[in-house]
Amino acid sequence: MGFLAGKRALIVGVASERSIAWGIAKAMHREGATLAFTYQNEKLKERVEKYASQLGSDLVLPCDVASDEQIADLFTSLGRSWDGLDILVHSVAFAPREQLEGNFVDAVSRDGFRVAHEISAYSFAALAKAGRPMMKGRNGALLTLTYIGAEKAIPNYNVMGLAKASLESSVRYLAQALGPEGIRVNAISAGPIRTLAAAGINDFKKLLDFNDRTAPLGRGVTIDEVGNAAAFLCSDLASGITGEVTYVDGGFNVVAIGLNYA
Ligand code: NAD
C-alpha cells in the first residue's frame, strides 16, 4: 500500500506529458492517491482527459484561474463527486512572453506585472480559499511550484521572479492561516525543466546548461524527481512540515561558483 492510500488529490496544471504537474500526478497515483484534474481551456480538455484516464481518473474539470467564477464552480463540481479533499497541487504560472526577455526595466509594464502576479501568485491563495471548506480537518496539504528566480536575479526571468517571490510569501501566510485547521502549505523550488511554460523564457536552454554545469549533482532534475518530493510533502509522512520551500534542483541553490566554472 502506498503512503498516499486513501487520499484525494486535485491536480491543477497539467498541459503536457512534460508538465511538472504530470510528474506529481504519476507519483501520487503510484502512492495510492485518487486523482482529479483541471484543464485551463477547451483546447486542453481532451488531452488532460486522456492523461487522467491513464491514471484511472475520469474527474476532469475546467478551471481558468483568471476567473473567480470558474474557481468557485470547480469546487462545487468537485463536491458533487467527493465529500472532501486532502491534497491540492497548484502548478500554474503565466506571464506575457514579452515580459520574459531582455532587460527587466525595459520589459516590465503595469499590465505584464499584473497578469504575472494574478495568474502565478494570487491564484494559489484563491484556490486555497475556495478549497478550504473541502479540506478542513483532514490533515490536508497544499503545494505550489516555485523557482530560484524568486530570490536571486536571473536573466530573462524578470517579472516572473517577482511573482514567485509573492507566491513564496503566500506559502508562509497561508501556512499560518490554515495551520489551525490542520492544513499544511508548502512549495517546491524546482530546477529548470523543459516544459511548455519554460519555453516562454528567452534563452531557457542557456539557463538549463548553466544549471547542469553548476549544480552539485552535475545534471538537471526530472518531473519524476519533483513528483516524488511532492508526494512526500503532501503525505502524512511530512505531517510536521509547513510553510517551507523545499529545493528539488540538484543542489544548485547552495552553490555560488560551481566546480565547472571555467
Ligand atoms: P507547463 O506549461 O507544463 O504548466 C503550466 C501550467 O499552467 C499549464 O498547465 C497551463 O495550462 C497552466 N496555466 C497557465 N495559465 C493558466 C490559467 N489562467 N488558468 C489555469 N491554468 C493556467 O509548465 P511547468 O514548467 O510544468 O510549470 C508548472 C509550474 O512549475 C509553474 O508554476 C512553473 O513556474 C513552475 N516551475 C517550472 C520550472 C521549469 O523549469 N519548468 C522550474 C521551477 C518552477
PDB file of C-alpha atoms in Angstrom, residues 39-259:
ATOM      1  CA  TYR A  39      -7.722  21.957 -17.614  1.00  0.00           C
ATOM      2  CA  GLN A  40      -7.180  25.623 -18.440  1.00  0.00           C
ATOM      3  CA  ASN A  41      -9.295  25.825 -21.602  1.00  0.00           C
ATOM      4  CA  GLU A  42     -11.243  23.772 -24.142  1.00  0.00           C
ATOM      5  CA  LYS A  43      -8.102  23.326 -26.260  1.00  0.00           C
ATOM      6  CA  LEU A  44      -6.508  21.310 -23.453  1.00  0.00           C
ATOM      7  CA  LYS A  45      -9.625  19.415 -22.329  1.00  0.00           C
ATOM      8  CA  GLU A  46      -9.242  16.256 -24.421  1.00  0.00           C
ATOM      9  CA  ARG A  47      -5.549  15.995 -23.756  1.00  0.00           C
ATOM     10  CA  VAL A  48      -5.963  16.269 -19.983  1.00  0.00           C
ATOM     11  CA  GLU A  49      -8.829  13.750 -20.074  1.00  0.00           C
ATOM     12  CA  LYS A  50      -6.529  11.313 -21.877  1.00  0.00           C
ATOM     13  CA  TYR A  51      -3.757  11.769 -19.290  1.00  0.00           C
ATOM     14  CA  ALA A  52      -6.233  11.484 -16.408  1.00  0.00           C
ATOM     15  CA  SER A  53      -7.574   8.189 -17.740  1.00  0.00           C
ATOM     16  CA  GLN A  54      -4.025   6.796 -17.795  1.00  0.00           C
ATOM     17  CA  LEU A  55      -4.047   7.266 -14.005  1.00  0.00           C
ATOM     18  CA  GLY A  56      -7.542   5.858 -13.513  1.00  0.00           C
ATOM     19  CA  SER A  57      -9.295   9.234 -13.200  1.00  0.00           C
ATOM     20  CA  ASP A  58     -12.379  10.454 -15.025  1.00  0.00           C
ATOM     21  CA  LEU A  59     -12.792  13.511 -12.815  1.00  0.00           C
ATOM     22  CA  VAL A  60     -11.554  16.287 -15.125  1.00  0.00           C
ATOM     23  CA  LEU A  61     -12.938  19.778 -14.627  1.00  0.00           C
ATOM     24  CA  PRO A  62     -12.426  23.179 -16.252  1.00  0.00           C
ATOM     25  CA  CYS A  63     -10.603  25.942 -14.384  1.00  0.00           C
ATOM     26  CA  ASP A  64      -9.047  29.082 -15.786  1.00  0.00           C
ATOM     27  CA  VAL A  65      -7.589  30.609 -12.617  1.00  0.00           C
ATOM     28  CA  ALA A  66      -8.143  34.102 -14.043  1.00  0.00           C
ATOM     29  CA  SER A  67     -11.867  33.590 -13.389  1.00  0.00           C
ATOM     30  CA  ASP A  68     -13.347  33.714  -9.868  1.00  0.00           C
ATOM     31  CA  GLU A  69     -16.463  32.061 -11.238  1.00  0.00           C
ATOM     32  CA  GLN A  70     -14.550  29.105 -12.666  1.00  0.00           C
ATOM     33  CA  ILE A  71     -12.662  28.665  -9.398  1.00  0.00           C
ATOM     34  CA  ALA A  72     -15.952  28.613  -7.456  1.00  0.00           C
ATOM     35  CA  ASP A  73     -17.564  26.218  -9.978  1.00  0.00           C
ATOM     36  CA  LEU A  74     -14.558  23.893  -9.743  1.00  0.00           C
ATOM     37  CA  PHE A  75     -15.137  23.180  -6.066  1.00  0.00           C
ATOM     38  CA  THR A  76     -18.914  22.987  -6.478  1.00  0.00           C
ATOM     39  CA  SER A  77     -18.425  20.313  -9.163  1.00  0.00           C
ATOM     40  CA  LEU A  78     -15.724  18.519  -7.173  1.00  0.00           C
ATOM     41  CA  GLY A  79     -18.045  18.465  -4.150  1.00  0.00           C
ATOM     42  CA  ARG A  80     -20.615  16.524  -6.189  1.00  0.00           C
ATOM     43  CA  SER A  81     -18.148  13.643  -6.584  1.00  0.00           C
ATOM     44  CA  TRP A  82     -16.015  13.911  -3.449  1.00  0.00           C
ATOM     45  CA  ASP A  83     -17.098  14.669   0.125  1.00  0.00           C
ATOM     46  CA  GLY A  84     -13.650  16.040   0.977  1.00  0.00           C
ATOM     47  CA  LEU A  85     -10.247  16.935  -0.460  1.00  0.00           C
ATOM     48  CA  ASP A  86      -6.860  16.016   1.044  1.00  0.00           C
ATOM     49  CA  ILE A  87      -4.350  17.461  -1.425  1.00  0.00           C
ATOM     50  CA  LEU A  88      -4.360  20.440  -3.775  1.00  0.00           C
ATOM     51  CA  VAL A  89      -1.450  20.851  -6.198  1.00  0.00           C
ATOM     52  CA  HIS A  90      -1.039  24.279  -7.826  1.00  0.00           C
ATOM     53  CA  SER A  91       1.374  24.040 -10.754  1.00  0.00           C
ATOM     54  CA  VAL A  92       0.406  27.140 -12.708  1.00  0.00           C
ATOM     55  CA  ALA A  93       2.295  30.169 -13.979  1.00  0.00           C
ATOM     56  CA  PHE A  94       1.971  32.661 -16.784  1.00  0.00           C
ATOM     57  CA  ALA A  95       3.441  35.962 -17.906  1.00  0.00           C
ATOM     58  CA  PRO A  96       3.098  37.561 -21.340  1.00  0.00           C
ATOM     59  CA  ARG A  97       6.024  36.420 -23.482  1.00  0.00           C
ATOM     60  CA  GLU A  98       7.459  39.936 -23.940  1.00  0.00           C
ATOM     61  CA  GLN A  99       7.947  40.096 -20.163  1.00  0.00           C
ATOM     62  CA  LEU A 100      10.329  37.153 -20.244  1.00  0.00           C
ATOM     63  CA  GLU A 101      13.068  38.569 -22.435  1.00  0.00           C
ATOM     64  CA  GLY A 102      15.719  41.198 -22.175  1.00  0.00           C
ATOM     65  CA  ASN A 103      16.431  43.873 -19.632  1.00  0.00           C
ATOM     66  CA  PHE A 104      13.958  43.796 -16.729  1.00  0.00           C
ATOM     67  CA  VAL A 105      13.453  47.561 -16.648  1.00  0.00           C
ATOM     68  CA  ASP A 106      12.778  47.713 -20.384  1.00  0.00           C
ATOM     69  CA  ALA A 107      10.419  44.725 -20.307  1.00  0.00           C
ATOM     70  CA  VAL A 108       8.312  45.439 -17.226  1.00  0.00           C
ATOM     71  CA  SER A 109       4.891  47.018 -17.708  1.00  0.00           C
ATOM     72  CA  ARG A 110       1.881  47.592 -15.462  1.00  0.00           C
ATOM     73  CA  ASP A 111      -0.174  45.034 -17.344  1.00  0.00           C
ATOM     74  CA  GLY A 112       2.595  42.432 -17.559  1.00  0.00           C
ATOM     75  CA  PHE A 113       3.218  42.799 -13.832  1.00  0.00           C
ATOM     76  CA  ARG A 114      -0.488  42.441 -13.038  1.00  0.00           C
ATOM     77  CA  VAL A 115      -1.043  39.382 -15.217  1.00  0.00           C
ATOM     78  CA  ALA A 116       2.070  37.580 -13.940  1.00  0.00           C
ATOM     79  CA  HIS A 117       1.116  38.162 -10.313  1.00  0.00           C
ATOM     80  CA  GLU A 118      -2.552  37.355 -10.782  1.00  0.00           C
ATOM     81  CA  ILE A 119      -2.085  34.061 -12.630  1.00  0.00           C
ATOM     82  CA  SER A 120       1.129  32.870 -10.969  1.00  0.00           C
ATOM     83  CA  ALA A 121       0.702  34.036  -7.358  1.00  0.00           C
ATOM     84  CA  TYR A 122      -2.813  35.221  -6.488  1.00  0.00           C
ATOM     85  CA  SER A 123      -4.308  32.043  -7.972  1.00  0.00           C
ATOM     86  CA  PHE A 124      -2.694  29.942  -5.227  1.00  0.00           C
ATOM     87  CA  ALA A 125      -4.394  31.936  -2.459  1.00  0.00           C
ATOM     88  CA  ALA A 126      -7.631  31.950  -4.469  1.00  0.00           C
ATOM     89  CA  LEU A 127      -7.622  28.147  -4.819  1.00  0.00           C
ATOM     90  CA  ALA A 128      -6.717  27.758  -1.135  1.00  0.00           C
ATOM     91  CA  LYS A 129      -9.635  29.985  -0.179  1.00  0.00           C
ATOM     92  CA  ALA A 130     -12.129  28.174  -2.390  1.00  0.00           C
ATOM     93  CA  GLY A 131     -10.832  24.698  -1.477  1.00  0.00           C
ATOM     94  CA  ARG A 132     -10.673  25.355   2.267  1.00  0.00           C
ATOM     95  CA  PRO A 133     -14.171  24.082   3.197  1.00  0.00           C
ATOM     96  CA  MET A 134     -13.475  20.723   1.482  1.00  0.00           C
ATOM     97  CA  MET A 135     -10.027  20.376   3.088  1.00  0.00           C
ATOM     98  CA  LYS A 136     -10.758  21.374   6.664  1.00  0.00           C
ATOM     99  CA  GLY A 137      -9.927  18.915   9.445  1.00  0.00           C
ATOM    100  CA  ARG A 138      -8.456  16.123   7.261  1.00  0.00           C
ATOM    101  CA  ASN A 139      -4.685  16.750   7.558  1.00  0.00           C
ATOM    102  CA  GLY A 140      -4.872  18.415   4.161  1.00  0.00           C
ATOM    103  CA  ALA A 141      -1.901  19.654   2.165  1.00  0.00           C
ATOM    104  CA  LEU A 142      -1.461  22.422  -0.404  1.00  0.00           C
ATOM    105  CA  LEU A 143       1.551  22.511  -2.675  1.00  0.00           C
ATOM    106  CA  THR A 144       2.822  25.016  -5.230  1.00  0.00           C
ATOM    107  CA  LEU A 145       5.817  25.233  -7.577  1.00  0.00           C
ATOM    108  CA  THR A 146       8.384  27.985  -7.484  1.00  0.00           C
ATOM    109  CA  TYR A 147      11.835  28.785  -8.875  1.00  0.00           C
ATOM    110  CA  ILE A 148      15.047  30.305  -7.525  1.00  0.00           C
ATOM    111  CA  GLY A 149      14.310  33.405  -9.635  1.00  0.00           C
ATOM    112  CA  ALA A 150      12.125  34.411  -6.640  1.00  0.00           C
ATOM    113  CA  GLU A 151      15.248  35.053  -4.545  1.00  0.00           C
ATOM    114  CA  LYS A 152      18.036  35.877  -6.987  1.00  0.00           C
ATOM    115  CA  ALA A 153      18.058  37.856 -10.208  1.00  0.00           C
ATOM    116  CA  ILE A 154      18.055  35.558 -13.254  1.00  0.00           C
ATOM    117  CA  PRO A 155      18.369  36.865 -16.828  1.00  0.00           C
ATOM    118  CA  ASN A 156      15.025  37.000 -18.709  1.00  0.00           C
ATOM    119  CA  TYR A 157      13.004  35.614 -15.783  1.00  0.00           C
ATOM    120  CA  ASN A 158      12.140  39.215 -14.961  1.00  0.00           C
ATOM    121  CA  VAL A 159       8.637  39.855 -13.604  1.00  0.00           C
ATOM    122  CA  MET A 160       8.070  36.130 -13.055  1.00  0.00           C
ATOM    123  CA  GLY A 161      10.735  36.327 -10.349  1.00  0.00           C
ATOM    124  CA  LEU A 162       8.689  38.983  -8.572  1.00  0.00           C
ATOM    125  CA  ALA A 163       5.549  36.868  -8.896  1.00  0.00           C
ATOM    126  CA  LYS A 164       7.363  33.819  -7.493  1.00  0.00           C
ATOM    127  CA  ALA A 165       8.571  35.926  -4.538  1.00  0.00           C
ATOM    128  CA  SER A 166       4.941  36.805  -3.865  1.00  0.00           C
ATOM    129  CA  LEU A 167       3.987  33.134  -4.244  1.00  0.00           C
ATOM    130  CA  GLU A 168       6.652  32.035  -1.729  1.00  0.00           C
ATOM    131  CA  SER A 169       5.439  34.642   0.739  1.00  0.00           C
ATOM    132  CA  SER A 170       1.883  33.374   0.181  1.00  0.00           C
ATOM    133  CA  VAL A 171       3.082  29.919   1.224  1.00  0.00           C
ATOM    134  CA  ARG A 172       4.113  31.315   4.622  1.00  0.00           C
ATOM    135  CA  TYR A 173       0.953  33.368   5.154  1.00  0.00           C
ATOM    136  CA  LEU A 174      -1.313  30.518   4.041  1.00  0.00           C
ATOM    137  CA  ALA A 175       0.585  28.099   6.301  1.00  0.00           C
ATOM    138  CA  GLN A 176      -0.047  30.361   9.266  1.00  0.00           C
ATOM    139  CA  ALA A 177      -3.697  30.979   8.395  1.00  0.00           C
ATOM    140  CA  LEU A 178      -4.617  27.356   7.653  1.00  0.00           C
ATOM    141  CA  GLY A 179      -2.409  25.569  10.219  1.00  0.00           C
ATOM    142  CA  PRO A 180      -5.121  25.699  12.911  1.00  0.00           C
ATOM    143  CA  GLU A 181      -7.400  23.777  10.509  1.00  0.00           C
ATOM    144  CA  GLY A 182      -4.808  21.060  10.056  1.00  0.00           C
ATOM    145  CA  ILE A 183      -3.933  22.185   6.516  1.00  0.00           C
ATOM    146  CA  ARG A 184      -0.232  22.329   5.618  1.00  0.00           C
ATOM    147  CA  VAL A 185       1.114  24.573   2.852  1.00  0.00           C
ATOM    148  CA  ASN A 186       4.443  24.078   1.098  1.00  0.00           C
ATOM    149  CA  ALA A 187       6.324  24.860  -2.108  1.00  0.00           C
ATOM    150  CA  ILE A 188       8.892  23.036  -4.173  1.00  0.00           C
ATOM    151  CA  SER A 189      11.549  25.157  -5.827  1.00  0.00           C
ATOM    152  CA  ALA A 190      12.393  23.065  -8.876  1.00  0.00           C
ATOM    153  CA  GLY A 191      15.467  23.316 -11.057  1.00  0.00           C
ATOM    154  CA  PRO A 192      14.875  24.213 -14.718  1.00  0.00           C
ATOM    155  CA  ILE A 193      12.976  21.575 -16.709  1.00  0.00           C
ATOM    156  CA  ARG A 194      11.960  21.707 -20.385  1.00  0.00           C
ATOM    157  CA  THR A 195       8.194  22.304 -20.363  1.00  0.00           C
ATOM    158  CA  LEU A 196       5.732  24.453 -22.323  1.00  0.00           C
ATOM    159  CA  ALA A 197       5.932  27.213 -19.691  1.00  0.00           C
ATOM    160  CA  ALA A 198       9.746  27.133 -19.704  1.00  0.00           C
ATOM    161  CA  ALA A 199       9.751  27.514 -23.493  1.00  0.00           C
ATOM    162  CA  GLY A 200       8.350  31.018 -22.972  1.00  0.00           C
ATOM    163  CA  ILE A 201      11.534  32.164 -21.226  1.00  0.00           C
ATOM    164  CA  ASN A 202      14.092  33.628 -23.600  1.00  0.00           C
ATOM    165  CA  ASP A 203      17.367  31.635 -23.778  1.00  0.00           C
ATOM    166  CA  PHE A 204      15.980  28.912 -21.491  1.00  0.00           C
ATOM    167  CA  LYS A 205      18.472  26.408 -22.939  1.00  0.00           C
ATOM    168  CA  LYS A 206      21.362  28.524 -21.618  1.00  0.00           C
ATOM    169  CA  LEU A 207      19.782  28.508 -18.167  1.00  0.00           C
ATOM    170  CA  LEU A 208      19.464  24.717 -18.308  1.00  0.00           C
ATOM    171  CA  ASP A 209      23.090  24.252 -19.372  1.00  0.00           C
ATOM    172  CA  PHE A 210      24.362  26.610 -16.669  1.00  0.00           C
ATOM    173  CA  ASN A 211      22.295  24.764 -14.077  1.00  0.00           C
ATOM    174  CA  ASP A 212      23.677  21.388 -15.180  1.00  0.00           C
ATOM    175  CA  ARG A 213      27.263  22.673 -15.019  1.00  0.00           C
ATOM    176  CA  THR A 214      26.816  24.355 -11.631  1.00  0.00           C
ATOM    177  CA  ALA A 215      24.582  22.032  -9.597  1.00  0.00           C
ATOM    178  CA  PRO A 216      26.492  19.669  -7.268  1.00  0.00           C
ATOM    179  CA  LEU A 217      24.749  16.699  -8.911  1.00  0.00           C
ATOM    180  CA  GLY A 218      26.021  17.938 -12.285  1.00  0.00           C
ATOM    181  CA  ARG A 219      22.671  17.500 -14.028  1.00  0.00           C
ATOM    182  CA  GLY A 220      19.131  18.783 -14.192  1.00  0.00           C
ATOM    183  CA  VAL A 221      16.201  17.253 -12.355  1.00  0.00           C
ATOM    184  CA  THR A 222      13.221  15.391 -13.810  1.00  0.00           C
ATOM    185  CA  ILE A 223       9.489  15.803 -13.326  1.00  0.00           C
ATOM    186  CA  ASP A 224       9.545  12.399 -11.618  1.00  0.00           C
ATOM    187  CA  GLU A 225      12.054  13.644  -9.028  1.00  0.00           C
ATOM    188  CA  VAL A 226       9.865  16.674  -8.352  1.00  0.00           C
ATOM    189  CA  GLY A 227       6.855  14.331  -8.248  1.00  0.00           C
ATOM    190  CA  ASN A 228       8.416  12.108  -5.594  1.00  0.00           C
ATOM    191  CA  ALA A 229       9.209  15.095  -3.350  1.00  0.00           C
ATOM    192  CA  ALA A 230       5.702  16.461  -3.903  1.00  0.00           C
ATOM    193  CA  ALA A 231       4.100  13.140  -2.956  1.00  0.00           C
ATOM    194  CA  PHE A 232       6.143  13.081   0.261  1.00  0.00           C
ATOM    195  CA  LEU A 233       5.359  16.717   1.175  1.00  0.00           C
ATOM    196  CA  CYS A 234       1.620  16.132   0.673  1.00  0.00           C
ATOM    197  CA  SER A 235       1.601  12.896   2.659  1.00  0.00           C
ATOM    198  CA  ASP A 236       1.260  12.291   6.385  1.00  0.00           C
ATOM    199  CA  LEU A 237       4.996  11.432   6.384  1.00  0.00           C
ATOM    200  CA  ALA A 238       5.541  15.218   6.207  1.00  0.00           C
ATOM    201  CA  SER A 239       2.995  16.000   8.950  1.00  0.00           C
ATOM    202  CA  GLY A 240       5.431  18.337  10.752  1.00  0.00           C
ATOM    203  CA  ILE A 241       6.390  20.390   7.690  1.00  0.00           C
ATOM    204  CA  THR A 242       4.524  23.538   6.679  1.00  0.00           C
ATOM    205  CA  GLY A 243       5.348  26.968   5.266  1.00  0.00           C
ATOM    206  CA  GLU A 244       8.545  25.634   3.665  1.00  0.00           C
ATOM    207  CA  VAL A 245      10.164  25.992   0.277  1.00  0.00           C
ATOM    208  CA  THR A 246      11.951  22.703  -0.493  1.00  0.00           C
ATOM    209  CA  TYR A 247      14.530  22.664  -3.282  1.00  0.00           C
ATOM    210  CA  VAL A 248      14.493  19.905  -5.864  1.00  0.00           C
ATOM    211  CA  ASP A 249      17.251  21.360  -8.022  1.00  0.00           C
ATOM    212  CA  GLY A 250      20.244  19.032  -7.793  1.00  0.00           C
ATOM    213  CA  GLY A 251      21.664  21.389  -5.154  1.00  0.00           C
ATOM    214  CA  PHE A 252      22.017  24.385  -7.496  1.00  0.00           C
ATOM    215  CA  ASN A 253      20.775  26.828  -4.834  1.00  0.00           C
ATOM    216  CA  VAL A 254      23.611  26.074  -2.373  1.00  0.00           C
ATOM    217  CA  VAL A 255      26.396  26.948  -4.816  1.00  0.00           C
ATOM    218  CA  ALA A 256      27.866  30.376  -5.628  1.00  0.00           C
ATOM    219  CA  ILE A 257      30.501  29.172  -8.090  1.00  0.00           C
ATOM    220  CA  GLY A 258      30.258  25.640  -9.473  1.00  0.00           C
ATOM    221  CA  LEU A 259      33.183  23.239  -9.845  1.00  0.00           C
TER     222      LEU A 259
END
